PDB file of N, CA and C in Angstrom:
ATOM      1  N   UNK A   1      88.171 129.030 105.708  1.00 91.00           N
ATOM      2  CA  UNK A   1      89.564 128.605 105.697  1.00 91.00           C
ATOM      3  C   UNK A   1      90.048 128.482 107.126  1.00 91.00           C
ATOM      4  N   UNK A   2      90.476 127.551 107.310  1.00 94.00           N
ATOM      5  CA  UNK A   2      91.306 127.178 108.885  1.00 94.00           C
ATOM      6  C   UNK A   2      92.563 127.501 108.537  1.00 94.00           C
ATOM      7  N   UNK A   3      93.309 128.001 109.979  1.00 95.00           N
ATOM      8  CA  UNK A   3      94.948 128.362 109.497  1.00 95.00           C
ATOM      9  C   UNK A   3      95.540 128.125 111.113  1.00 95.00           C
ATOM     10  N   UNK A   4      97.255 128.299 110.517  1.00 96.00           N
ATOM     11  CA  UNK A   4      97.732 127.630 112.036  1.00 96.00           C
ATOM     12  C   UNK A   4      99.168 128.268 111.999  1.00 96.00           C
ATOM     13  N   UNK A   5      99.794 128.777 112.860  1.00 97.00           N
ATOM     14  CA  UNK A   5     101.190 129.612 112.727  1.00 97.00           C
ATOM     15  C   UNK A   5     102.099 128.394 112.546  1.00 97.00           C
ATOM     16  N   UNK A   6     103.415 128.594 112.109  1.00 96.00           N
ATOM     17  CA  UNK A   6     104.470 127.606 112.007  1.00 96.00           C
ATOM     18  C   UNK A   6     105.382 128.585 112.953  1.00 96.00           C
ATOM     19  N   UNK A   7     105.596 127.443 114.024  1.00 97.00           N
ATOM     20  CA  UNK A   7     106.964 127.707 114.648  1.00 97.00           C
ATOM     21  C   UNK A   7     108.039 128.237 114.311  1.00 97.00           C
ATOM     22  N   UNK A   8     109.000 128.134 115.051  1.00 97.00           N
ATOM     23  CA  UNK A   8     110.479 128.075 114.436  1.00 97.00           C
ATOM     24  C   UNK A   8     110.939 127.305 114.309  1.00 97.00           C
ATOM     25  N   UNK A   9     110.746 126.014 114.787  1.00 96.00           N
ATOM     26  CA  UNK A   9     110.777 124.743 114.656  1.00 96.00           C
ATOM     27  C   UNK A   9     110.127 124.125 113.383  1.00 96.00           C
ATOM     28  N   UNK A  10     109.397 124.865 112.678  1.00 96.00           N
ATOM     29  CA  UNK A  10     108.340 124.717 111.404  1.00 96.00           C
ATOM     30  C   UNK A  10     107.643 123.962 111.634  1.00 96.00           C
ATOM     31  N   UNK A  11     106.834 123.766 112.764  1.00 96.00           N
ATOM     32  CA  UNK A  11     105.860 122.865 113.339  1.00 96.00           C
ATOM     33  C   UNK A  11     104.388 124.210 113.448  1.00 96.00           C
ATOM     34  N   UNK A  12     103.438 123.440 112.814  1.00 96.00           N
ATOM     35  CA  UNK A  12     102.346 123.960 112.920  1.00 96.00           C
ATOM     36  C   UNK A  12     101.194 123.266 113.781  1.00 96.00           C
ATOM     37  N   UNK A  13     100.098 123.617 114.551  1.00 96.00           N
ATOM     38  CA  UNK A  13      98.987 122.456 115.239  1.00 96.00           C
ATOM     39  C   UNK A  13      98.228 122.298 113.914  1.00 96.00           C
ATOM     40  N   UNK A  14      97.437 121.070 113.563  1.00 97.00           N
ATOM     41  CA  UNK A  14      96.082 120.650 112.886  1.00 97.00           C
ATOM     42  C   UNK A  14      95.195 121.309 113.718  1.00 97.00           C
ATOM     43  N   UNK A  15      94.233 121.941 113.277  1.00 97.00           N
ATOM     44  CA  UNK A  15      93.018 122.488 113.757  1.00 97.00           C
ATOM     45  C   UNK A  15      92.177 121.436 114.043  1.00 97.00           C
ATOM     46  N   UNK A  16      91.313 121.117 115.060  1.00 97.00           N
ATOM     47  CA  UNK A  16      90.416 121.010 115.703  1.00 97.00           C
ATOM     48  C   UNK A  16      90.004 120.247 114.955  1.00 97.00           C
ATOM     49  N   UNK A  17      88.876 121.116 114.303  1.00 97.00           N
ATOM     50  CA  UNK A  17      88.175 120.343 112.636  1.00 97.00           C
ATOM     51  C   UNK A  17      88.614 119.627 112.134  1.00 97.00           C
ATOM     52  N   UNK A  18      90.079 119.874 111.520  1.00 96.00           N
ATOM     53  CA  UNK A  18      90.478 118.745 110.845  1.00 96.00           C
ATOM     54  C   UNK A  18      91.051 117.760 111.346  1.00 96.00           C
ATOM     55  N   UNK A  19      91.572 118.228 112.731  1.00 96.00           N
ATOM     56  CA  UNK A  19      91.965 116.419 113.375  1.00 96.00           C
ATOM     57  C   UNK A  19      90.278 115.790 113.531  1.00 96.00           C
ATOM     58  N   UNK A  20      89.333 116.426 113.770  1.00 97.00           N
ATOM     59  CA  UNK A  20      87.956 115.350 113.744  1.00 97.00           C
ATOM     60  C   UNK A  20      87.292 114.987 112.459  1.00 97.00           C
ATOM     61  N   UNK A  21      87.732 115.658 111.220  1.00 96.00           N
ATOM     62  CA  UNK A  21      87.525 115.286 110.415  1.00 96.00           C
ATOM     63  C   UNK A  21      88.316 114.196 109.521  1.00 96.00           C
ATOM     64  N   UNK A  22      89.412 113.880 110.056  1.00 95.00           N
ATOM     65  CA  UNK A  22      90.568 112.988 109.420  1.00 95.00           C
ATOM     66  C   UNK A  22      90.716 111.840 110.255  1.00 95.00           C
ATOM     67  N   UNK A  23      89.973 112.001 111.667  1.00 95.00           N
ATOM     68  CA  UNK A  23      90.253 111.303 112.763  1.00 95.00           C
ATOM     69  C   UNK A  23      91.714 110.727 113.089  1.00 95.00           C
ATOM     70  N   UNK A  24      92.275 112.295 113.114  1.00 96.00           N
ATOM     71  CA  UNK A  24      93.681 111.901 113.495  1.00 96.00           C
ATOM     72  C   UNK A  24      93.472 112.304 115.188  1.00 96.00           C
ATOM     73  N   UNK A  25      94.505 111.185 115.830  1.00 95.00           N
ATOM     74  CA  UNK A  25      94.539 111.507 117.264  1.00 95.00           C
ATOM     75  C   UNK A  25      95.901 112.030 117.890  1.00 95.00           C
ATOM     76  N   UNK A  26      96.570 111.526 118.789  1.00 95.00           N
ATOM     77  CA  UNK A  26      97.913 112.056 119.204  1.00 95.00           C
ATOM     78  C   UNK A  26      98.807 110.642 118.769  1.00 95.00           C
ATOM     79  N   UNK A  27      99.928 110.932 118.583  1.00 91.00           N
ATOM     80  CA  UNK A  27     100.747 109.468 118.006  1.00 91.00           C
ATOM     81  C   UNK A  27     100.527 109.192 116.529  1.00 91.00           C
ATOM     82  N   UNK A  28      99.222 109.577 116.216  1.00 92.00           N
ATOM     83  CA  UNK A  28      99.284 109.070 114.590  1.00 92.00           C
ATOM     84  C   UNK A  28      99.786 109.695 113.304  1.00 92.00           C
ATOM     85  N   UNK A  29     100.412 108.947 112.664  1.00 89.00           N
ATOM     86  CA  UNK A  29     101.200 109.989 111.061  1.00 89.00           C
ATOM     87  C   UNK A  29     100.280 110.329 110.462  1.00 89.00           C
ATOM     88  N   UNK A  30     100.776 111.540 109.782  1.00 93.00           N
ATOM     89  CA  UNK A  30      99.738 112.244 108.773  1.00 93.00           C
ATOM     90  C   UNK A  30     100.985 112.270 107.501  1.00 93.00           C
ATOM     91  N   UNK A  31     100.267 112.339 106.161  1.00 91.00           N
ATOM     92  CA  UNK A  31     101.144 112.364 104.719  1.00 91.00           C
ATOM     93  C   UNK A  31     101.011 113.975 104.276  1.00 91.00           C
ATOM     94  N   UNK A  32     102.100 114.168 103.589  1.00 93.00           N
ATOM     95  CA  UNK A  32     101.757 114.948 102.978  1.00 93.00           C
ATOM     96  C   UNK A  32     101.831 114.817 101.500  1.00 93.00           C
ATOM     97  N   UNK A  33     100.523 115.080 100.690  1.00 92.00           N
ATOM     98  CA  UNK A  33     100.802 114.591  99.672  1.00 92.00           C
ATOM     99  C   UNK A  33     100.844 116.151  98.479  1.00 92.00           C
ATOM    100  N   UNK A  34     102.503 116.463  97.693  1.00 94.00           N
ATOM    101  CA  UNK A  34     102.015 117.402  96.673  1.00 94.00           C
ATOM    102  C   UNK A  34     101.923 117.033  95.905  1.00 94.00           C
ATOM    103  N   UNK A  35     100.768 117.971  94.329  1.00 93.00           N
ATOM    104  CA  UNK A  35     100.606 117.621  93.457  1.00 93.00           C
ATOM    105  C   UNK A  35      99.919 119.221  92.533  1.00 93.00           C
ATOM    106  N   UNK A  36     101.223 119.668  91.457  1.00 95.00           N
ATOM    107  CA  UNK A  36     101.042 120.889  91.489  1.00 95.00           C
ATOM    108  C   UNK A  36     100.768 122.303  92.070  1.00 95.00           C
ATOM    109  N   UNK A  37     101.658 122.163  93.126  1.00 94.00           N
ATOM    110  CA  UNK A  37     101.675 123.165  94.133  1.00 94.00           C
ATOM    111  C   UNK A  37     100.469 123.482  94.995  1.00 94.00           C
ATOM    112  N   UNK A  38      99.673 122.295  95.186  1.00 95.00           N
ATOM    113  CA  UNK A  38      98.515 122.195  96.110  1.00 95.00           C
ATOM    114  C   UNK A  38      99.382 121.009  97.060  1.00 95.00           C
ATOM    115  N   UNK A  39      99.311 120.779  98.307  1.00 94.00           N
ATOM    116  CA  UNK A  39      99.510 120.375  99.191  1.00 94.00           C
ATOM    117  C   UNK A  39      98.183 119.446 100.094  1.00 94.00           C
ATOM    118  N   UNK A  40      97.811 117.973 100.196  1.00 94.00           N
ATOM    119  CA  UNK A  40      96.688 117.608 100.836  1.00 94.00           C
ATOM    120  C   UNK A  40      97.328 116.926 102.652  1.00 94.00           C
ATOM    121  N   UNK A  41      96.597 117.309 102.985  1.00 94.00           N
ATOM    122  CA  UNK A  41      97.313 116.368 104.319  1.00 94.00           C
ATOM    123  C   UNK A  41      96.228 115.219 104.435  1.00 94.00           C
ATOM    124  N   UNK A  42      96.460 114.127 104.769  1.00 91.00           N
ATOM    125  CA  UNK A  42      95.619 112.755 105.338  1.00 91.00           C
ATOM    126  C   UNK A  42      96.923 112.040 106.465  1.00 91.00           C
ATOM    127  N   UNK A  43      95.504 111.495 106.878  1.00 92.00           N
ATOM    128  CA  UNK A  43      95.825 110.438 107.922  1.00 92.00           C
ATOM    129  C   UNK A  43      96.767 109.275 107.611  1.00 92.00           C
ATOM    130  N   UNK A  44      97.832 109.122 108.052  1.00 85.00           N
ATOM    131  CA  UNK A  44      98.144 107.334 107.489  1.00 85.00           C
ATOM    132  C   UNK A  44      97.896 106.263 108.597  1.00 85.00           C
ATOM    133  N   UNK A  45      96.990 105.059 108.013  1.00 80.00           N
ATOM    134  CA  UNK A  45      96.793 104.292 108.079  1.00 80.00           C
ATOM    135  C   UNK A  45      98.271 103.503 108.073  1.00 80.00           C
ATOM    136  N   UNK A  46      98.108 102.241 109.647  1.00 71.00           N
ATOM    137  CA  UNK A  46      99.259 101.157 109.597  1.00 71.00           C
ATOM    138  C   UNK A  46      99.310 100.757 108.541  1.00 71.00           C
ATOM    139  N   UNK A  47      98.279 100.169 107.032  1.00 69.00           N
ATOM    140  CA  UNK A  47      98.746  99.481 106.406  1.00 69.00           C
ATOM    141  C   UNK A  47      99.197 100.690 105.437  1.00 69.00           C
ATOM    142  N   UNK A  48      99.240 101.415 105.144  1.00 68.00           N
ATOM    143  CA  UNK A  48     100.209 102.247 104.571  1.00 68.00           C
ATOM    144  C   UNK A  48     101.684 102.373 104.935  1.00 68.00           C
ATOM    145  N   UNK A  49     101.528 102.374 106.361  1.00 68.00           N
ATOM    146  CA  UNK A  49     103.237 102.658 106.832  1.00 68.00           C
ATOM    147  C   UNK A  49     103.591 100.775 106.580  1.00 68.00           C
ATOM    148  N   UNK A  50     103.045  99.940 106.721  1.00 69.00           N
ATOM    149  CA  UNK A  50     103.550  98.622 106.122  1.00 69.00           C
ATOM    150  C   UNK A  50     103.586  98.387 104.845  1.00 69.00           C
ATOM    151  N   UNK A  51     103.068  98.770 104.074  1.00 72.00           N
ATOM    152  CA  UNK A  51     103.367  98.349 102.766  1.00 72.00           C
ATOM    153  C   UNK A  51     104.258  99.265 102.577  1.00 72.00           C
ATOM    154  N   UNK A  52     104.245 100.603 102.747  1.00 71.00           N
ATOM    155  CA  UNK A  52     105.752 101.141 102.239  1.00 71.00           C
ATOM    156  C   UNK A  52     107.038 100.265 102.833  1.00 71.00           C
ATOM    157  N   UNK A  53     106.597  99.923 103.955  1.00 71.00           N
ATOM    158  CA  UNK A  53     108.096  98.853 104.532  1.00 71.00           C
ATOM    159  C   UNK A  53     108.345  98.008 103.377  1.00 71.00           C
ATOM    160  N   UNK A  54     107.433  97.120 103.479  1.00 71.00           N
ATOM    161  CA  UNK A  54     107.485  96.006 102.360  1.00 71.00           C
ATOM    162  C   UNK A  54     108.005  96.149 101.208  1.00 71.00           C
ATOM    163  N   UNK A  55     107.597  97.551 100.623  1.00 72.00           N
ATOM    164  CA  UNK A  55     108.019  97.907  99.588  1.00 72.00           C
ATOM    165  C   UNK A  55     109.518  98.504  99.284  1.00 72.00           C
ATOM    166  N   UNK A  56     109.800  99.143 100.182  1.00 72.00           N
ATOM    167  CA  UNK A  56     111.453  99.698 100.180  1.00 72.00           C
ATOM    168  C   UNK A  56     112.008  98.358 100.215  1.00 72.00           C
ATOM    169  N   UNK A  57     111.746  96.960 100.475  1.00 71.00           N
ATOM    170  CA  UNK A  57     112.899  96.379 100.745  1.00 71.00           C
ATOM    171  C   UNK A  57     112.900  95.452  99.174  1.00 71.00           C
ATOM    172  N   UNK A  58     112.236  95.906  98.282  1.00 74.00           N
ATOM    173  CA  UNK A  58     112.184  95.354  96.491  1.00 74.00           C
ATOM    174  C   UNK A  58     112.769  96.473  95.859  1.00 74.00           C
ATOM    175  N   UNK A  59     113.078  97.230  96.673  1.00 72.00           N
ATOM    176  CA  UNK A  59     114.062  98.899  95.326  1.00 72.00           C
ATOM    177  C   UNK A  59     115.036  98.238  95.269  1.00 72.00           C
ATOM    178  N   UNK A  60     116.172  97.721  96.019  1.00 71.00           N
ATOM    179  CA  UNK A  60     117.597  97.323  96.130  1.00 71.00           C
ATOM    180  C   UNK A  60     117.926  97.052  95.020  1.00 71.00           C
ATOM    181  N   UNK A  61     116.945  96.219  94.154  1.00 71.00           N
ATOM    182  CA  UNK A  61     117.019  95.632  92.287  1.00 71.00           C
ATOM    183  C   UNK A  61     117.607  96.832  91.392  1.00 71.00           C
ATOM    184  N   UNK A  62     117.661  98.025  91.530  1.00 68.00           N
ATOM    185  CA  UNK A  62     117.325  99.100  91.351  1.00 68.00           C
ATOM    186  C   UNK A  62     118.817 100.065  91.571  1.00 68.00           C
ATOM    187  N   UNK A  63     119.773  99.333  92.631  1.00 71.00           N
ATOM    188  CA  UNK A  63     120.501 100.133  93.180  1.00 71.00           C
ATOM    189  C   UNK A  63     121.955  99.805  92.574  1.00 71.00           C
ATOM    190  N   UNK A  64     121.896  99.262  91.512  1.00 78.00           N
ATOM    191  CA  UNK A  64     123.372  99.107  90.771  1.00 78.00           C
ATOM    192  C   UNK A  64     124.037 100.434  90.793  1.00 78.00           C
ATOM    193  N   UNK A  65     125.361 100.015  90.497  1.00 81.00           N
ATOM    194  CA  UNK A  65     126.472 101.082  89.986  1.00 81.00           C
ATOM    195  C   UNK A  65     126.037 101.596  88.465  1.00 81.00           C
ATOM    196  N   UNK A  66     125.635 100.534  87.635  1.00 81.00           N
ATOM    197  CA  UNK A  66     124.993 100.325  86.542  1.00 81.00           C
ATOM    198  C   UNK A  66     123.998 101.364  85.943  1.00 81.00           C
ATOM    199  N   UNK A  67     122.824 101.795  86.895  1.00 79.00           N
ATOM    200  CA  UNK A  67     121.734 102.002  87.346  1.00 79.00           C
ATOM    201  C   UNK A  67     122.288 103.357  87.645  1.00 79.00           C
ATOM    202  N   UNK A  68     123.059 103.623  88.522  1.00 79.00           N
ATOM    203  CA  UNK A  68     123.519 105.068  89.132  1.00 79.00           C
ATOM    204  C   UNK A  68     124.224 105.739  87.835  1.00 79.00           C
ATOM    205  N   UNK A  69     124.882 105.090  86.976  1.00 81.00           N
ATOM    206  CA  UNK A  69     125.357 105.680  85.737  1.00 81.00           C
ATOM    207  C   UNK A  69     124.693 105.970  84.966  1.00 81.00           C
ATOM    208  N   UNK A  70     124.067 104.955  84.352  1.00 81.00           N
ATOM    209  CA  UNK A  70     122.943 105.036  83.804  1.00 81.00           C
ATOM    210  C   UNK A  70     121.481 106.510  83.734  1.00 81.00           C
ATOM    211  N   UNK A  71     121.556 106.661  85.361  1.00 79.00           N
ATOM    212  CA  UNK A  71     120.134 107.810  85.734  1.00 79.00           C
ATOM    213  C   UNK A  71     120.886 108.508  86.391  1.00 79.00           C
ATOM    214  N   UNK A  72     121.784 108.971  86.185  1.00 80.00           N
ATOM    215  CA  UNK A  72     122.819 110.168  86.890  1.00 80.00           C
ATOM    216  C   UNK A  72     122.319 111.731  86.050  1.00 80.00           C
ATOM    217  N   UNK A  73     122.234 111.610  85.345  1.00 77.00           N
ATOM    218  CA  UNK A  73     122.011 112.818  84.391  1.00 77.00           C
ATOM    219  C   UNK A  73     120.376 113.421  84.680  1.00 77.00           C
ATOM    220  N   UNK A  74     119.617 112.552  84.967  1.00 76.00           N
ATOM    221  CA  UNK A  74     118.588 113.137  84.893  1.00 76.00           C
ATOM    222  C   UNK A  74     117.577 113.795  86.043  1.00 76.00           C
TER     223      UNK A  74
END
């Protein structure tokens, strides 16, 4: 198991290993992805941070008053 303190800032370093194993460098985003209280970290790839662009700008369909009444409750 690799481990890493969190600041006070809640900033932790990536270990060694896993920045060479993810081939993350300095400047590049990492995700965090949960899924039942397991936590994965990966690398993101530009075309990830572009297609999410691309993609936020097709929610707006989505953003009625209509829509907000509608899914308010849940």
């Amino acid at each position: 198991m690799l481990a890493s303190k969190v600041t006070t800032k809640y900033q932790a370093t990536i270990p060694l290993e896993v920045r060479e194993k993810l081939g993350i460098r300095q400047g590049d985003m990492v995700a965090f992805e949960l899924e039942n209280g397991v936590v994965r970290l990966r690398r993101v790839v530009p075309l990830d941070v572009e297609y999410a662009k691309a993609l936020a700008g097709t929610l707006s369909e989505w953003a009625s008053e209509n829509d907000e009444e509608a899914y308010r409750g849940l």
